[in-house]
Amino acid sequence: MAKIKFTIITLFKEALKPYPDVSMMWKAAEKGIAEFDFVNLRDFGLGPHKSVDDTPYGGGDGMLLRCEPVFAAIESVKAKDPFAEVILPTPAGRLWTQNYARELAGDTQQSHYIILCPHYEGYDERILTLVDHKISLGHYVLTGGELPALIIIDSVVRLLPGVLGGETSAQIESFSDETNSEIEFPQYTKPADFRGMKVPDVLLSGNHGEIAKWREAQKRPAED
Ligand code: ADE
């Protein structure tokens, strides 16, 4: 098996599937570092309409994901890999950060994550009994878990050894502190002079010690 596997349980596989098929995610899969699998939640739906949601007890707007299809979908994956851990993207979860991504990427005990993508207005609370990681992508509300799933996968997979060219990009980031307050220094590529905007001389000097010092001094905090 690949170093890390993500099984994504979703109603919208068509929306998700193209992303891991390109660029770095594709490269990681080609190299056998990452594996992506999709489970259609609809396959576990109830009745002739394969229903996966229903109205909330006690009243209220919207529809909630029901337990039966979600439990059945997760159990079908766990039947093959009982140790897979379940991630639920939810605005009520732990905030996703670079350090959190490093935790998952560096967890040598765990190699298979099931990401359950909720939709509609939410999910039956009992679904949480299946969940190992509740993850929030930020203090805003999205319509579903698909975009968070892609962000989680991308930010973990790029940290795995062998995914990024030369290994250096992820290493550079390892200098960043707990809060990720200093993650970038300015970078330039050719041409050295573009419409009068010149690349700093030090970067053209070939003096690697000076370049490292300059980059350290230039690190800037993320904008709020
Ligand atoms: N689902 C809806 N909004 C979300 C958020 N901010 N983070 C994770 N999952 C979500």
Coordinates of N, CA and C and ligand atoms in Angstrom, one line a residue:
M1 N 0.8 -1.2 0.0 CA 0.0 0.0 0.0 C 0.9 1.2 0.0
A2 N 0.3 2.3 -0.6 CA 1.0 3.6 -0.5 C 1.3 4.0 0.9
K3 N 2.2 5.0 1.0 CA 2.5 5.5 2.4 C 1.3 6.1 3.1
I4 N 0.4 6.7 2.3 CA -0.8 7.3 2.9 C -2.0 7.0 1.9
K5 N -3.1 6.7 2.5 CA -4.3 6.5 1.6 C -5.4 7.3 2.2
F6 N -6.1 8.0 1.2 CA -7.3 8.7 1.6 C -8.5 8.1 0.9
T7 N -9.5 7.7 1.7 CA -10.7 7.2 1.1 C -11.8 8.3 1.4
I8 N -12.3 8.9 0.3 CA -13.3 10.0 0.5 C -14.7 9.5 0.2
I9 N -15.5 9.7 1.3 CA -16.9 9.3 1.1 C -17.7 10.5 0.8
T10 N -18.3 10.5 -0.4 CA -18.9 11.8 -0.9 C -20.1 11.5 -1.8
L11 N -21.0 12.5 -1.9 CA -22.0 12.4 -2.9 C -21.6 13.0 -4.2
F12 N -20.4 13.7 -4.2 CA -20.0 14.5 -5.4 C -18.6 14.1 -5.9
K13 N -18.5 12.8 -6.2 CA -17.2 12.3 -6.6 C -16.7 13.1 -7.9
E14 N -17.6 13.4 -8.8 CA -17.2 14.1 -10.0 C -16.6 15.4 -9.7
A15 N -17.0 16.1 -8.6 CA -16.4 17.4 -8.3 C -15.0 17.2 -7.7
L16 N -14.7 16.1 -7.1 CA -13.5 15.8 -6.4 C -12.4 15.2 -7.3
K17 N -12.8 14.2 -8.1 CA -11.9 13.3 -8.7 C -10.9 14.0 -9.6
P18 N -11.2 15.1 -10.3 CA -10.2 15.7 -11.2 C -8.9 16.2 -10.4
Y19 N -9.1 16.6 -9.2 CA -8.0 17.3 -8.5 C -6.8 16.3 -8.3
P20 N -7.1 15.2 -7.6 CA -5.9 14.3 -7.4 C -5.4 13.7 -8.7
D21 N -6.1 13.9 -9.8 CA -5.6 13.4 -11.1 C -4.5 14.3 -11.7
V22 N -4.2 15.4 -11.1 CA -3.3 16.3 -11.7 C -2.2 16.7 -10.8
S23 N -1.1 17.3 -11.4 CA -0.1 17.9 -10.6 C 0.6 17.1 -9.5
M24 N 0.8 17.7 -8.4 CA 1.6 17.0 -7.3 C 0.8 15.8 -6.8
M25 N -0.5 15.9 -6.7 CA -1.2 14.8 -6.1 C -1.1 13.6 -7.1
W26 N -1.2 13.9 -8.4 CA -1.0 12.8 -9.4 C 0.4 12.2 -9.3
K27 N 1.4 13.1 -9.1 CA 2.8 12.6 -9.0 C 2.9 11.7 -7.8
A28 N 2.3 12.1 -6.7 CA 2.4 11.4 -5.5 C 1.8 10.0 -5.7
A29 N 0.7 9.9 -6.4 CA 0.0 8.7 -6.7 C 0.9 7.8 -7.6
E30 N 1.5 8.5 -8.6 CA 2.3 7.7 -9.6 C 3.5 7.1 -8.9
K31 N 4.0 7.8 -7.9 CA 5.2 7.3 -7.2 C 4.9 6.3 -6.1
G32 N 3.6 6.1 -5.9 CA 3.1 5.1 -4.9 C 3.2 5.7 -3.5
I33 N 3.3 7.0 -3.4 CA 3.4 7.6 -2.1 C 2.0 7.8 -1.5
A34 N 1.0 8.2 -2.4 CA -0.3 8.5 -1.9 C -1.3 7.7 -2.8
E35 N -2.4 7.3 -2.2 CA -3.5 6.6 -2.9 C -4.8 7.3 -2.6
F36 N -5.6 7.5 -3.6 CA -6.9 8.1 -3.4 C -8.0 7.2 -3.8
D37 N -9.0 7.1 -3.0 CA -10.1 6.2 -3.3 C -11.4 6.9 -3.0
F38 N -12.5 6.6 -3.7 CA -13.7 7.3 -3.5 C -14.9 6.3 -3.3
V39 N -15.7 6.7 -2.3 CA -16.9 5.9 -2.0 C -18.1 6.8 -2.2
N40 N -19.1 6.3 -3.0 CA -20.3 7.0 -3.3 C -21.3 6.8 -2.2
L41 N -21.5 7.8 -1.4 CA -22.4 7.7 -0.2 C -23.8 7.2 -0.7
R42 N -24.2 7.7 -1.9 CA -25.5 7.3 -2.5 C -25.7 5.8 -2.6
D43 N -24.6 5.1 -2.8 CA -24.7 3.6 -2.9 C -25.3 3.0 -1.6
F44 N -25.2 3.7 -0.5 CA -25.6 3.2 0.7 C -26.9 3.9 1.2
G45 N -27.5 4.6 0.2 CA -28.8 5.3 0.5 C -29.9 4.4 0.8
L46 N -31.0 4.9 1.3 CA -32.2 4.1 1.7 C -33.3 4.2 0.7
G47 N -34.0 3.1 0.5 CA -35.2 3.1 -0.3 C -34.9 3.2 -1.8
P48 N -36.0 3.3 -2.6 CA -35.8 3.4 -4.0 C -35.1 4.6 -4.5
H49 N -35.1 5.7 -3.7 CA -34.4 6.9 -4.1 C -33.0 7.1 -3.5
K50 N -32.6 6.0 -2.8 CA -31.3 6.0 -2.2 C -31.1 7.2 -1.3
S51 N -32.1 7.5 -0.5 CA -32.0 8.7 0.3 C -31.0 8.6 1.4
V52 N -30.3 9.7 1.6 CA -29.2 9.8 2.6 C -29.5 10.8 3.7
D53 N -30.6 11.5 3.6 CA -30.8 12.6 4.5 C -32.3 12.6 4.9
D54 N -32.6 13.4 6.0 CA -34.0 13.5 6.4 C -34.1 14.8 7.3
T55 N -35.3 15.1 7.7 CA -35.5 16.4 8.4 C -35.1 16.2 9.9
P56 N -34.8 17.3 10.6 CA -34.3 17.1 12.0 C -35.5 16.9 12.9
Y57 N -35.3 16.0 13.9 CA -36.3 15.9 15.0 C -36.3 17.2 15.7
G58 N -37.5 17.6 16.2 CA -37.6 18.8 16.9 C -37.9 20.0 16.0
G59 N -37.8 19.8 14.7 CA -38.1 20.8 13.8 C -36.8 21.6 13.4
G60 N -37.0 22.5 12.4 CA -35.9 23.3 12.0 C -35.7 23.2 10.5
D61 N -34.9 24.1 9.9 CA -34.8 24.1 8.4 C -33.8 23.0 8.0
G62 N -33.9 22.6 6.8 CA -32.9 21.8 6.2 C -33.0 20.4 6.5
M63 N -32.0 19.7 5.9 CA -31.9 18.2 6.0 C -30.6 17.8 6.6
L64 N -30.7 16.7 7.3 CA -29.5 16.2 8.0 C -29.1 14.8 7.4
L65 N -27.8 14.6 7.3 CA -27.3 13.3 6.9 C -27.8 12.2 7.9
R66 N -28.4 11.1 7.4 CA -28.8 10.1 8.3 C -27.7 9.2 8.7
C67 N -27.9 8.5 9.8 CA -26.9 7.5 10.3 C -26.7 6.4 9.4
E68 N -27.8 5.7 9.0 CA -27.6 4.4 8.3 C -26.7 4.4 7.1
P69 N -26.9 5.4 6.2 CA -25.9 5.3 5.0 C -24.5 5.6 5.4
V70 N -24.3 6.5 6.4 CA -23.0 6.9 6.8 C -22.3 5.8 7.5
F71 N -23.0 5.1 8.4 CA -22.4 4.0 9.1 C -22.1 2.9 8.2
A72 N -23.0 2.6 7.2 CA -22.8 1.5 6.3 C -21.6 1.8 5.4
A73 N -21.4 3.1 4.9 CA -20.3 3.4 4.1 C -19.0 3.3 4.8
I74 N -18.9 3.8 6.0 CA -17.7 3.8 6.8 C -17.4 2.3 7.2
E75 N -18.4 1.6 7.5 CA -18.1 0.1 7.9 C -17.6 -0.6 6.7
S76 N -18.1 -0.3 5.5 CA -17.6 -1.0 4.3 C -16.1 -0.8 4.1
V77 N -15.7 0.4 4.4 CA -14.2 0.7 4.2 C -13.4 0.0 5.4
K78 N -14.0 0.1 6.6 CA -13.3 -0.4 7.7 C -13.3 -2.0 7.7
A79 N -14.2 -2.6 7.0 CA -14.2 -4.0 6.9 C -12.9 -4.5 6.2
K80 N -12.3 -3.6 5.3 CA -11.1 -4.0 4.7 C -9.9 -3.5 5.5
D81 N -10.1 -2.4 6.2 CA -9.0 -1.8 7.0 C -9.5 -1.2 8.3
P82 N -9.6 -2.1 9.3 CA -10.2 -1.7 10.6 C -9.5 -0.5 11.3
F83 N -8.3 -0.3 10.9 CA -7.5 0.8 11.6 C -7.6 2.1 11.0
A84 N -8.3 2.2 9.8 CA -8.4 3.5 9.2 C -9.1 4.5 10.1
E85 N -8.6 5.7 10.1 CA -9.2 6.8 11.0 C -10.1 7.7 10.2
V86 N -11.2 8.1 10.8 CA -12.2 8.9 10.1 C -12.0 10.4 10.4
I87 N -12.0 11.2 9.3 CA -11.9 12.6 9.4 C -13.3 13.2 9.0
L88 N -13.8 14.1 9.8 CA -15.1 14.8 9.5 C -14.8 16.3 9.3
P89 N -14.8 16.8 8.1 CA -14.7 18.3 8.0 C -16.0 19.0 8.6
T90 N -15.8 19.9 9.5 CA -16.9 20.6 10.1 C -16.4 21.9 10.7
P91 N -17.2 22.9 10.6 CA -16.7 24.2 11.1 C -16.6 24.2 12.6
A92 N -17.1 23.1 13.3 CA -17.0 23.0 14.7 C -15.7 22.2 15.1
G93 N -14.9 21.9 14.2 CA -13.7 21.0 14.5 C -12.5 21.8 14.9
R94 N -11.4 21.1 15.1 CA -10.1 21.7 15.4 C -9.6 22.4 14.2
L95 N -9.1 23.6 14.4 CA -8.6 24.4 13.2 C -7.5 23.8 12.5
W96 N -7.6 23.7 11.2 CA -6.6 23.1 10.4 C -5.4 24.1 10.2
T97 N -4.2 23.7 10.5 CA -3.0 24.5 10.4 C -1.9 23.7 9.8
Q98 N -0.8 24.4 9.5 CA 0.4 23.7 9.0 C 0.9 22.6 10.0
N99 N 0.8 22.9 11.3 CA 1.2 22.0 12.3 C 0.3 20.8 12.4
Y100 N -1.0 21.0 12.2 CA -1.9 19.9 12.2 C -1.6 19.0 10.9
A101 N -1.4 19.6 9.8 CA -1.0 18.9 8.6 C 0.2 18.0 8.8
R102 N 1.2 18.6 9.5 CA 2.5 17.9 9.8 C 2.2 16.7 10.7
E103 N 1.2 16.9 11.7 CA 0.9 15.8 12.6 C 0.4 14.6 11.8
L104 N -0.5 14.8 10.8 CA -1.0 13.7 10.1 C 0.0 13.1 9.1
A105 N 0.8 14.0 8.5 CA 1.8 13.6 7.5 C 2.9 12.8 8.3
G106 N 3.2 13.1 9.5 CA 4.3 12.5 10.2 C 3.9 11.3 11.1
D107 N 2.6 11.0 11.1 CA 2.1 9.9 11.9 C 2.4 8.6 11.3
T108 N 3.4 8.0 11.7 CA 3.9 6.7 11.1 C 3.0 5.5 11.4
Q109 N 2.2 5.7 12.5 CA 1.3 4.6 12.9 C 0.0 4.6 12.0
Q110 N -0.3 5.7 11.4 CA -1.6 5.8 10.7 C -1.3 6.0 9.2
S111 N -1.9 5.2 8.4 CA -1.6 5.4 6.9 C -2.9 5.5 6.1
H112 N -4.1 5.4 6.7 CA -5.3 5.4 6.0 C -6.3 6.3 6.7
Y113 N -6.7 7.3 6.0 CA -7.7 8.2 6.5 C -9.0 8.2 5.6
I114 N -10.1 8.1 6.3 CA -11.4 8.1 5.6 C -12.0 9.5 5.8
I115 N -12.2 10.2 4.7 CA -12.8 11.6 4.9 C -14.3 11.5 4.5
L116 N -15.1 11.8 5.5 CA -16.5 11.8 5.3 C -17.0 13.2 5.0
C117 N -17.5 13.4 3.8 CA -17.9 14.8 3.3 C -19.4 15.0 3.6
P118 N -19.7 15.7 4.7 CA -21.2 16.0 4.9 C -21.7 17.0 3.9
H119 N -23.0 16.9 3.8 CA -23.7 17.9 2.9 C -25.0 18.3 3.6
Y120 N -25.8 19.0 2.9 CA -27.0 19.5 3.4 C -26.7 20.4 4.7
E121 N -27.7 20.5 5.6 CA -27.5 21.4 6.7 C -26.7 20.8 7.9
G122 N -26.3 19.6 7.7 CA -25.5 19.0 8.8 C -25.7 17.5 8.9
Y123 N -25.5 16.9 10.0 CA -25.5 15.5 10.2 C -26.0 15.1 11.5
D124 N -26.6 13.9 11.6 CA -27.0 13.3 12.8 C -25.9 13.2 13.8
E125 N -26.1 13.7 15.0 CA -25.0 13.8 16.0 C -24.4 12.4 16.3
R126 N -25.2 11.3 16.1 CA -24.6 10.0 16.4 C -23.5 9.6 15.5
I127 N -23.4 10.3 14.3 CA -22.3 10.0 13.4 C -21.0 10.3 14.0
L128 N -21.0 11.2 15.0 CA -19.7 11.6 15.6 C -19.0 10.4 16.4
T129 N -19.8 9.4 16.7 CA -19.2 8.3 17.4 C -18.2 7.5 16.5
L130 N -18.3 7.8 15.2 CA -17.4 7.1 14.3 C -16.1 8.0 14.0
V131 N -16.1 9.2 14.4 CA -15.1 10.2 14.0 C -13.9 10.3 14.9
D132 N -12.7 10.2 14.3 CA -11.5 10.4 15.0 C -11.0 11.8 15.0
H133 N -11.2 12.5 13.9 CA -10.7 13.9 13.8 C -11.8 14.8 13.2
K134 N -12.2 15.8 14.0 CA -13.1 16.8 13.5 C -12.3 18.0 13.1
I135 N -12.3 18.4 11.8 CA -11.4 19.4 11.3 C -12.2 20.6 10.7
S136 N -11.8 21.8 11.2 CA -12.4 23.0 10.6 C -11.4 23.7 9.7
L137 N -11.8 24.1 8.6 CA -10.9 24.8 7.7 C -10.8 26.3 7.9
G138 N -11.6 26.8 8.9 CA -11.6 28.2 9.2 C -13.0 28.6 9.7
H139 N -13.1 29.9 10.1 CA -14.3 30.3 10.7 C -15.2 30.9 9.7
Y140 N -15.7 30.0 8.9 CA -16.7 30.4 7.8 C -17.4 29.0 7.5
V141 N -18.5 29.1 6.8 CA -19.3 27.9 6.6 C -19.4 27.6 5.1
L142 N -19.0 26.4 4.7 CA -19.1 26.0 3.3 C -20.3 25.1 3.2
T143 N -20.7 24.8 1.9 CA -21.9 24.0 1.7 C -21.6 22.5 1.9
G144 N -20.4 22.1 1.9 CA -20.1 20.7 2.1 C -18.7 20.4 2.4
G145 N -18.3 19.1 2.6 CA -17.0 18.8 3.0 C -16.0 18.5 1.9
E146 N -16.4 18.7 0.7 CA -15.5 18.3 -0.5 C -14.3 19.3 -0.5
L147 N -14.5 20.6 -0.5 CA -13.4 21.5 -0.6 C -12.5 21.3 0.6
P148 N -13.0 21.2 1.8 CA -12.1 20.9 3.0 C -11.3 19.6 2.7
A149 N -12.0 18.6 2.2 CA -11.3 17.3 2.0 C -10.1 17.5 1.1
L150 N -10.3 18.2 0.0 CA -9.2 18.5 -1.0 C -8.0 19.3 -0.3
I151 N -8.4 20.2 0.5 CA -7.4 21.0 1.2 C -6.6 20.2 2.2
I152 N -7.3 19.4 2.9 CA -6.6 18.5 3.9 C -5.6 17.6 3.2
I153 N -6.1 16.9 2.1 CA -5.3 16.0 1.4 C -4.1 16.7 0.8
D154 N -4.3 17.8 0.1 CA -3.2 18.5 -0.6 C -2.1 18.9 0.5
S155 N -2.6 19.5 1.6 CA -1.6 20.0 2.5 C -0.8 18.9 3.3
V156 N -1.4 17.7 3.4 CA -0.7 16.6 4.0 C 0.2 15.9 2.9
V157 N -0.3 15.6 1.7 CA 0.5 14.9 0.8 C 1.7 15.6 0.4
R158 N 1.7 16.9 0.2 CA 2.9 17.7 -0.2 C 4.0 17.6 0.8
L159 N 3.6 17.3 2.1 CA 4.7 17.2 3.1 C 5.4 15.8 3.1
L160 N 4.8 14.8 2.4 CA 5.4 13.5 2.5 C 6.7 13.5 1.7
P161 N 7.7 12.8 2.2 CA 9.0 12.7 1.5 C 8.8 12.2 0.1
G162 N 9.5 12.9 -0.9 CA 9.4 12.5 -2.3 C 8.4 13.1 -3.1
V163 N 7.5 13.9 -2.5 CA 6.4 14.5 -3.3 C 6.9 15.8 -4.0
L164 N 7.5 16.7 -3.2 CA 8.0 18.0 -3.8 C 9.4 17.8 -4.4
G165 N 9.6 18.5 -5.5 CA 10.9 18.4 -6.1 C 12.0 18.8 -5.2
G166 N 13.1 18.0 -5.1 CA 14.3 18.4 -4.4 C 14.0 18.4 -2.9
E167 N 12.9 18.1 -2.4 CA 12.6 18.0 -1.0 C 12.7 19.3 -0.2
T168 N 13.1 20.3 -0.9 CA 13.5 21.5 -0.2 C 12.3 22.4 0.2
S169 N 11.3 22.5 -0.6 CA 10.2 23.4 -0.3 C 9.6 23.1 1.1
A170 N 9.3 21.8 1.3 CA 8.7 21.5 2.6 C 9.7 21.7 3.8
Q171 N 11.0 21.5 3.5 CA 12.0 21.7 4.5 C 12.1 23.2 4.9
I172 N 12.1 24.1 3.9 CA 12.1 25.5 4.1 C 11.1 25.9 5.1
E173 N 9.9 25.3 4.9 CA 8.8 25.7 5.8 C 9.0 25.2 7.3
S174 N 9.9 24.2 7.4 CA 10.0 23.6 8.8 C 10.6 24.7 9.7
F175 N 11.2 25.8 9.1 CA 11.7 26.9 10.0 C 10.5 27.7 10.6
S176 N 9.4 27.5 10.0 CA 8.3 28.3 10.5 C 7.9 27.9 11.9
D177 N 7.5 28.9 12.7 CA 7.2 28.7 14.1 C 5.8 28.1 14.3
E178 N 5.5 27.9 15.6 CA 4.2 27.3 15.9 C 3.0 27.9 15.2
T179 N 3.0 29.2 15.2 CA 1.9 30.0 14.7 C 1.9 30.2 13.2
N180 N 3.0 29.7 12.5 CA 3.1 29.9 11.1 C 3.2 31.4 10.8
S181 N 3.7 32.2 11.7 CA 3.6 33.6 11.5 C 4.7 34.1 10.4
E182 N 5.7 33.3 10.2 CA 6.7 33.7 9.2 C 6.9 32.6 8.2
I183 N 6.1 32.6 7.2 CA 6.2 31.4 6.3 C 6.8 31.8 4.9
E184 N 7.0 33.1 4.6 CA 7.4 33.4 3.3 C 8.5 34.4 3.2
F185 N 9.5 34.2 2.3 CA 10.4 35.3 1.9 C 10.2 35.5 0.5
P186 N 10.6 36.7 0.0 CA 10.3 37.0 -1.5 C 11.2 36.1 -2.4
Q187 N 10.6 35.6 -3.4 CA 11.3 34.8 -4.4 C 11.2 35.4 -5.8
Y188 N 12.2 35.1 -6.6 CA 12.2 35.7 -8.0 C 12.6 34.6 -9.0
T189 N 12.2 34.7 -10.2 CA 12.7 33.9 -11.3 C 13.1 34.8 -12.5
K190 N 13.5 34.3 -13.6 CA 13.9 35.2 -14.7 C 12.7 35.9 -15.3
P191 N 12.8 37.1 -15.8 CA 14.1 37.8 -16.0 C 14.6 38.6 -14.7
A192 N 15.8 39.0 -14.7 CA 16.4 39.7 -13.6 C 15.9 41.1 -13.5
D193 N 15.4 41.6 -14.6 CA 14.8 43.0 -14.7 C 13.5 42.9 -15.5
F194 N 12.4 43.1 -14.8 CA 11.1 43.1 -15.5 C 10.5 44.4 -15.4
R195 N 10.4 45.2 -16.5 CA 9.8 46.5 -16.5 C 10.4 47.4 -15.4
G196 N 11.7 47.3 -15.2 CA 12.4 48.1 -14.2 C 12.4 47.6 -12.8
M197 N 11.6 46.5 -12.6 CA 11.6 45.9 -11.3 C 12.7 44.8 -11.2
K198 N 13.7 45.2 -10.4 CA 14.9 44.4 -10.4 C 15.0 43.3 -9.3
V199 N 15.5 42.2 -9.6 CA 15.8 41.2 -8.6 C 16.9 41.7 -7.7
P200 N 16.8 41.6 -6.4 CA 17.8 42.0 -5.5 C 19.2 41.4 -5.8
D201 N 20.2 42.3 -5.8 CA 21.6 41.9 -6.2 C 22.0 40.6 -5.5
V202 N 21.7 40.5 -4.2 CA 22.2 39.4 -3.4 C 21.8 38.1 -4.0
L203 N 20.7 38.0 -4.6 CA 20.2 36.7 -5.2 C 20.9 36.4 -6.4
L204 N 21.6 37.3 -7.1 CA 22.3 37.1 -8.3 C 23.8 36.9 -8.0
S205 N 24.2 37.0 -6.7 CA 25.6 37.0 -6.3 C 26.2 35.6 -6.3
G206 N 25.4 34.6 -6.1 CA 26.0 33.3 -6.0 C 26.5 33.0 -4.6
N207 N 26.4 33.9 -3.7 CA 27.0 33.7 -2.3 C 25.9 33.1 -1.5
H208 N 25.9 31.8 -1.3 CA 24.8 31.1 -0.6 C 24.7 31.5 0.9
G209 N 25.8 31.9 1.5 CA 25.7 32.3 2.9 C 24.9 33.6 3.0
E210 N 25.3 34.6 2.1 CA 24.6 35.9 2.1 C 23.1 35.7 1.7
I211 N 22.9 34.8 0.8 CA 21.5 34.6 0.3 C 20.6 34.0 1.5
A212 N 21.2 33.1 2.2 CA 20.4 32.5 3.4 C 20.2 33.6 4.4
K213 N 21.2 34.4 4.7 CA 21.0 35.5 5.7 C 19.9 36.5 5.2
W214 N 20.0 36.8 3.9 CA 19.0 37.8 3.3 C 17.6 37.2 3.5
R215 N 17.4 35.9 3.1 CA 16.1 35.3 3.2 C 15.6 35.3 4.6
E216 N 16.4 35.0 5.5 CA 16.0 34.9 6.9 C 15.5 36.3 7.4
A217 N 16.3 37.3 6.9 CA 15.9 38.7 7.3 C 14.6 39.2 6.6
Q218 N 14.3 38.6 5.5 CA 13.2 39.0 4.7 C 11.9 38.3 5.0
K219 N 11.9 37.3 5.9 CA 10.7 36.5 6.2 C 9.6 37.4 6.7
R220 N 8.5 37.2 6.2 CA 7.4 38.1 6.6 C 6.2 37.4 7.1
P221 N 5.5 38.0 8.0 CA 4.3 37.3 8.5 C 3.2 37.2 7.5
A222 N 2.3 36.2 7.7 CA 1.1 36.2 6.8 C 0.2 37.4 7.1
E223 N -0.5 37.8 6.1 CA -1.4 38.9 6.4 C -2.7 38.4 7.1
D224 N -3.2 39.3 7.9 CA -4.5 38.9 8.6 C -5.6 38.9 7.6
Ligands
ADE1 N1 -18.0 22.3 6.3 C1 -18.7 23.5 6.2 N2 -17.9 24.5 6.6 C2 -16.7 24.0 6.9 C3 -15.5 24.5 7.4 N3 -15.3 25.8 7.6 N4 -14.5 23.7 7.7 C4 -14.7 22.4 7.6 N5 -15.8 21.8 7.1 C5 -16.8 22.6 6.8

